[in-house]
């Protein structure tokens, strides 16, 4: 069955960095786009970033562009989110979600989600 | 950014009664391929989001048929024909054709 397992969250000071990972199993990872979505405590869902199957195109939320970098290692079935210059407002539970299958429009997807990893930015 | 507006934000419902959630987008969600990319998610307390409905009205595998989606263009509705205890949680709509992807504020369904 499809599984997505996030890791790498923790407590970091403002201005610090973290790298989140999302390990996928149960499907052919290389053939799917992937997303990061976050949820601040008690708040709604907020899409953060997306990456196509072959890494040739990435999209970001404006407030994280230039600070966050999404990447993937298809040989390891793993999605990453490098987060630099972290701010208090980045505090959230970060989910990875499966995107569209190869050959399908990026408008599809979000059919499987991980359990999330918590990032807390605080001094 | 495309704004997704849900109403109501709080929805107390008696068990066995119907429930309805509205979602309005600030731009049409009709894509160039002829499909409309509006998705509904359920987030039960303490759980990750779960996709319920995609492309307005298509139920995901395992989703009870008491859930249905409808709408077009900018106005969409999620209906639950008879609410059960397991339906408690927050429901979100999301648009899938504009960057950034955007979600509604969420509608919290509780049992009266």
Short mmCIF file of C-alpha atoms in Angstrom, two decimals:
data_model
loop_
_atom_site.label_atom_id
_atom_site.label_comp_id
_atom_site.label_asym_id
_atom_site.label_seq_id
_atom_site.Cartn_x
_atom_site.Cartn_y
_atom_site.Cartn_z
CA UNK A 1 0.00 0.00 0.00
CA UNK A 2 1.07 3.59 -0.55
CA UNK A 3 3.00 5.06 2.37
CA UNK A 4 4.59 8.45 2.88
CA UNK A 5 6.71 8.96 5.98
CA UNK A 6 8.03 12.41 6.86
CA UNK A 7 10.97 13.07 9.15
CA UNK A 8 13.44 15.80 10.04
CA UNK A 9 11.25 18.19 11.98
CA UNK A 10 12.32 19.77 15.23
CA UNK A 11 12.88 22.98 17.13
CA UNK A 12 15.08 25.59 15.48
CA UNK A 13 15.90 29.22 16.20
CA UNK A 14 14.79 32.00 13.87
CA UNK A 15 17.22 32.24 10.99
CA UNK A 16 18.14 28.58 11.29
CA UNK A 17 17.80 25.70 8.85
CA UNK A 18 16.18 22.28 8.68
CA UNK A 19 15.89 19.61 6.01
CA UNK A 20 12.72 17.58 5.90
CA UNK A 21 12.51 14.18 4.23
CA UNK A 22 9.57 12.18 2.95
CA UNK A 23 10.21 8.52 2.18
CA UNK A 24 7.75 6.92 -0.20
CA UNK A 25 6.82 3.28 -0.67
CA UNK A 26 4.09 1.21 -2.29
CA UNK A 27 4.17 3.03 -5.63
CA UNK A 28 6.60 3.94 -8.39
CA UNK A 29 7.91 7.18 -6.90
CA UNK A 30 9.72 8.36 -10.02
CA UNK A 31 6.44 8.54 -11.95
CA UNK A 32 4.66 10.94 -9.59
CA UNK A 33 4.93 14.63 -8.83
CA UNK A 34 5.11 15.46 -5.13
CA UNK A 35 4.00 18.31 -2.86
CA UNK A 36 4.71 19.77 0.56
CA UNK A 37 1.74 21.19 2.46
CA UNK A 38 1.89 22.71 5.95
CA UNK A 39 -0.56 23.40 8.73
CA UNK A 40 0.19 25.87 11.51
CA UNK A 41 -1.26 24.92 14.90
CA UNK A 42 -5.03 25.26 14.81
CA UNK A 43 -4.94 26.72 11.28
CA UNK A 44 -5.93 25.67 7.79
CA UNK A 45 -3.85 23.81 5.25
CA UNK A 46 -1.33 25.80 3.22
CA UNK A 47 0.39 24.49 0.11
CA UNK A 48 4.16 25.11 0.17
CA UNK A 49 5.93 23.59 -2.83
CA UNK A 50 5.70 21.08 -5.66
CA UNK A 51 8.16 19.20 -7.85
CA UNK A 52 7.59 17.36 -11.11
CA UNK A 53 8.66 13.78 -11.65
CA UNK A 54 11.95 14.62 -13.33
CA UNK A 55 12.77 17.70 -11.20
CA UNK A 56 12.75 20.00 -14.20
CA UNK A 57 10.08 22.25 -12.73
CA UNK A 58 9.38 23.35 -9.20
CA UNK A 59 6.78 25.72 -7.78
CA UNK A 60 6.76 27.58 -4.48
CA UNK A 61 4.52 29.61 -2.24
CA UNK A 62 5.69 33.22 -2.54
CA UNK A 63 6.47 33.52 1.16
CA UNK A 64 8.96 30.62 1.03
CA UNK A 65 10.50 31.20 -2.41
CA UNK A 66 14.21 31.86 -2.04
CA UNK A 67 14.27 30.35 1.46
CA UNK A 68 12.94 26.83 0.86
CA UNK A 69 14.09 24.35 -1.80
CA UNK A 70 12.18 21.24 -2.81
CA UNK A 71 14.12 18.34 -4.30
CA UNK A 72 13.88 14.60 -4.77
CA UNK A 73 16.16 11.58 -5.04
CA UNK A 74 14.31 9.10 -7.20
CA UNK A 75 16.93 6.41 -6.50
CA UNK A 76 16.04 6.64 -2.81
CA UNK A 77 12.28 7.22 -3.25
CA UNK A 78 12.69 10.32 -1.13
CA UNK A 79 11.37 13.87 -1.30
CA UNK A 80 13.13 16.70 0.51
CA UNK A 81 12.42 20.22 1.69
CA UNK A 82 15.46 22.29 2.58
CA UNK A 83 14.28 25.17 4.77
CA UNK A 84 16.67 28.09 5.38
CA UNK A 85 16.23 31.47 7.07
CA UNK A 86 13.36 30.07 9.08
CA UNK A 87 10.86 32.42 10.65
CA UNK A 88 8.38 32.04 13.48
CA UNK A 89 5.56 31.98 10.93
CA UNK A 90 7.02 28.82 9.39
CA UNK A 91 6.06 26.90 12.54
CA UNK A 92 3.74 24.14 11.36
CA UNK A 93 3.15 20.46 10.79
CA UNK A 94 4.63 19.73 7.37
CA UNK A 95 2.98 17.05 5.23
CA UNK A 96 4.16 15.52 2.00
CA UNK A 97 1.45 14.53 -0.46
CA UNK A 98 1.54 12.56 -3.67
CA UNK A 99 0.92 14.61 -6.78
CA UNK A 100 -0.12 13.80 -10.30
CA UNK A 101 1.00 10.69 -12.13
CA UNK A 102 3.31 11.01 -15.13
CA UNK A 103 1.40 12.11 -18.18
CA UNK A 104 -1.41 13.59 -16.10
CA UNK A 105 -2.00 17.26 -15.46
CA UNK A 106 -0.45 18.73 -12.32
CA UNK A 107 -3.99 19.69 -11.38
CA UNK A 108 -4.51 16.13 -10.17
CA UNK A 109 -3.09 14.44 -7.10
CA UNK A 110 -3.15 14.90 -3.32
CA UNK A 111 -4.56 11.37 -3.03
CA UNK A 112 -2.09 10.21 -0.36
CA UNK A 113 -0.61 12.13 2.56
CA UNK A 114 1.97 11.37 5.17
CA UNK A 115 1.46 11.80 8.91
CA UNK A 116 3.45 15.03 9.02
CA UNK A 117 6.58 16.25 10.80
CA UNK A 118 6.47 19.21 13.19
CA UNK A 119 8.69 22.23 12.71
CA UNK A 120 8.86 24.76 15.51
CA UNK A 121 10.76 28.01 14.99
CA UNK A 122 11.36 29.67 18.32
CA UNK A 123 14.12 31.35 20.27
CA UNK B 1 -3.75 34.14 -5.49
CA UNK B 2 -7.08 32.39 -5.97
CA UNK B 3 -9.14 32.73 -2.82
CA UNK B 4 -11.25 29.79 -1.70
CA UNK B 5 -14.09 30.76 0.62
CA UNK B 6 -16.00 28.16 2.59
CA UNK B 7 -19.23 28.47 4.51
CA UNK B 8 -20.22 27.83 7.12
CA UNK B 9 -17.00 27.65 9.14
CA UNK B 10 -18.77 25.76 11.90
CA UNK B 11 -21.43 23.14 11.22
CA UNK B 12 -23.24 21.47 14.13
CA UNK B 13 -25.33 18.57 12.83
CA UNK B 14 -27.61 16.01 14.44
CA UNK B 15 -26.70 12.40 13.77
CA UNK B 16 -28.59 11.06 10.77
CA UNK B 17 -29.32 14.53 9.41
CA UNK B 18 -27.89 15.96 6.18
CA UNK B 19 -25.06 18.49 6.01
CA UNK B 20 -23.90 20.83 3.29
CA UNK B 21 -20.70 22.86 2.88
CA UNK B 22 -20.24 25.56 0.29
CA UNK B 23 -16.97 26.53 -1.38
CA UNK B 24 -16.54 29.50 -3.70
CA UNK B 25 -13.42 30.27 -5.70
CA UNK B 26 -12.39 33.76 -6.81
CA UNK B 27 -11.66 32.45 -10.32
CA UNK B 28 -13.17 29.73 -12.45
CA UNK B 29 -11.71 26.27 -11.85
CA UNK B 30 -12.55 25.05 -15.34
CA UNK B 31 -9.28 23.90 -16.90
CA UNK B 32 -8.26 23.88 -20.55
CA UNK B 33 -8.78 20.08 -20.70
CA UNK B 34 -12.47 20.53 -19.93
CA UNK B 35 -12.24 19.27 -16.35
CA UNK B 36 -12.90 21.34 -13.23
CA UNK B 37 -10.28 20.79 -10.55
CA UNK B 38 -11.98 21.24 -7.23
CA UNK B 39 -11.04 18.77 -4.50
CA UNK B 40 -12.55 18.08 -1.07
CA UNK B 41 -10.56 16.78 1.90
CA UNK B 42 -11.59 15.51 5.30
CA UNK B 43 -9.33 15.92 8.31
CA UNK B 44 -10.46 13.98 11.34
CA UNK B 45 -9.14 15.11 14.74
CA UNK B 46 -5.46 14.28 15.09
CA UNK B 47 -5.21 12.82 11.58
CA UNK B 48 -3.73 13.78 8.24
CA UNK B 49 -5.99 15.10 5.51
CA UNK B 50 -7.78 12.50 3.42
CA UNK B 51 -8.96 13.18 -0.12
CA UNK B 52 -12.70 12.54 -0.40
CA UNK B 53 -13.69 13.94 -3.77
CA UNK B 54 -11.73 15.09 -6.82
CA UNK B 55 -12.76 16.90 -9.98
CA UNK B 56 -15.88 18.23 -8.25
CA UNK B 57 -17.86 15.03 -7.95
CA UNK B 58 -15.64 11.93 -8.14
CA UNK B 59 -15.52 9.98 -4.87
CA UNK B 60 -12.24 8.37 -3.88
CA UNK B 61 -12.08 4.65 -3.25
CA UNK B 62 -13.48 3.76 0.16
CA UNK B 63 -15.42 7.00 0.58
CA UNK B 64 -19.02 6.26 1.61
CA UNK B 65 -21.65 7.15 -0.94
CA UNK B 66 -23.34 9.45 1.57
CA UNK B 67 -20.67 11.98 0.48
CA UNK B 68 -21.31 13.80 -2.78
CA UNK B 69 -19.85 16.80 -4.53
CA UNK B 70 -21.37 19.14 -7.06
CA UNK B 71 -20.87 22.50 -8.69
CA UNK B 72 -19.18 24.21 -11.59
CA UNK B 73 -17.09 27.24 -12.43
CA UNK B 74 -16.67 29.02 -9.11
CA UNK B 75 -19.37 27.52 -6.87
CA UNK B 76 -19.16 24.10 -5.30
CA UNK B 77 -20.91 22.06 -2.62
CA UNK B 78 -20.05 19.04 -0.52
CA UNK B 79 -23.08 17.19 0.84
CA UNK B 80 -23.37 14.45 3.41
CA UNK B 81 -26.73 12.77 3.12
CA UNK B 82 -26.84 11.40 6.67
CA UNK B 83 -24.13 12.44 9.10
CA UNK B 84 -22.47 9.71 11.15
CA UNK B 85 -20.22 10.06 14.18
CA UNK B 86 -17.12 9.23 12.13
CA UNK B 87 -17.74 12.30 9.94
CA UNK B 88 -16.63 14.68 12.70
CA UNK B 89 -13.68 16.76 11.60
CA UNK B 90 -12.69 19.66 9.38
CA UNK B 91 -13.48 19.72 5.68
CA UNK B 92 -11.39 21.68 3.18
CA UNK B 93 -11.84 22.50 -0.47
CA UNK B 94 -8.82 23.11 -2.69
CA UNK B 95 -8.32 24.43 -6.19
CA UNK B 96 -5.90 22.58 -8.43
CA UNK B 97 -5.23 24.73 -11.48
CA UNK B 98 -3.60 27.95 -10.28
CA UNK B 99 -0.24 28.40 -8.53
CA UNK B 100 -0.06 28.53 -5.64
CA UNK B 101 -2.59 25.82 -4.87
CA UNK B 102 -5.00 27.25 -2.30
CA UNK B 103 -7.32 25.78 0.29
CA UNK B 104 -10.48 27.06 1.91
CA UNK B 105 -10.41 28.06 5.58
CA UNK B 106 -12.00 24.78 6.60
CA UNK B 107 -15.44 23.87 7.91
CA UNK B 108 -15.58 22.19 11.29
CA UNK B 109 -18.35 19.60 11.45
CA UNK B 110 -19.46 18.56 14.91
CA UNK B 111 -22.31 16.51 16.29
CA UNK B 112 -25.04 18.53 17.96
#
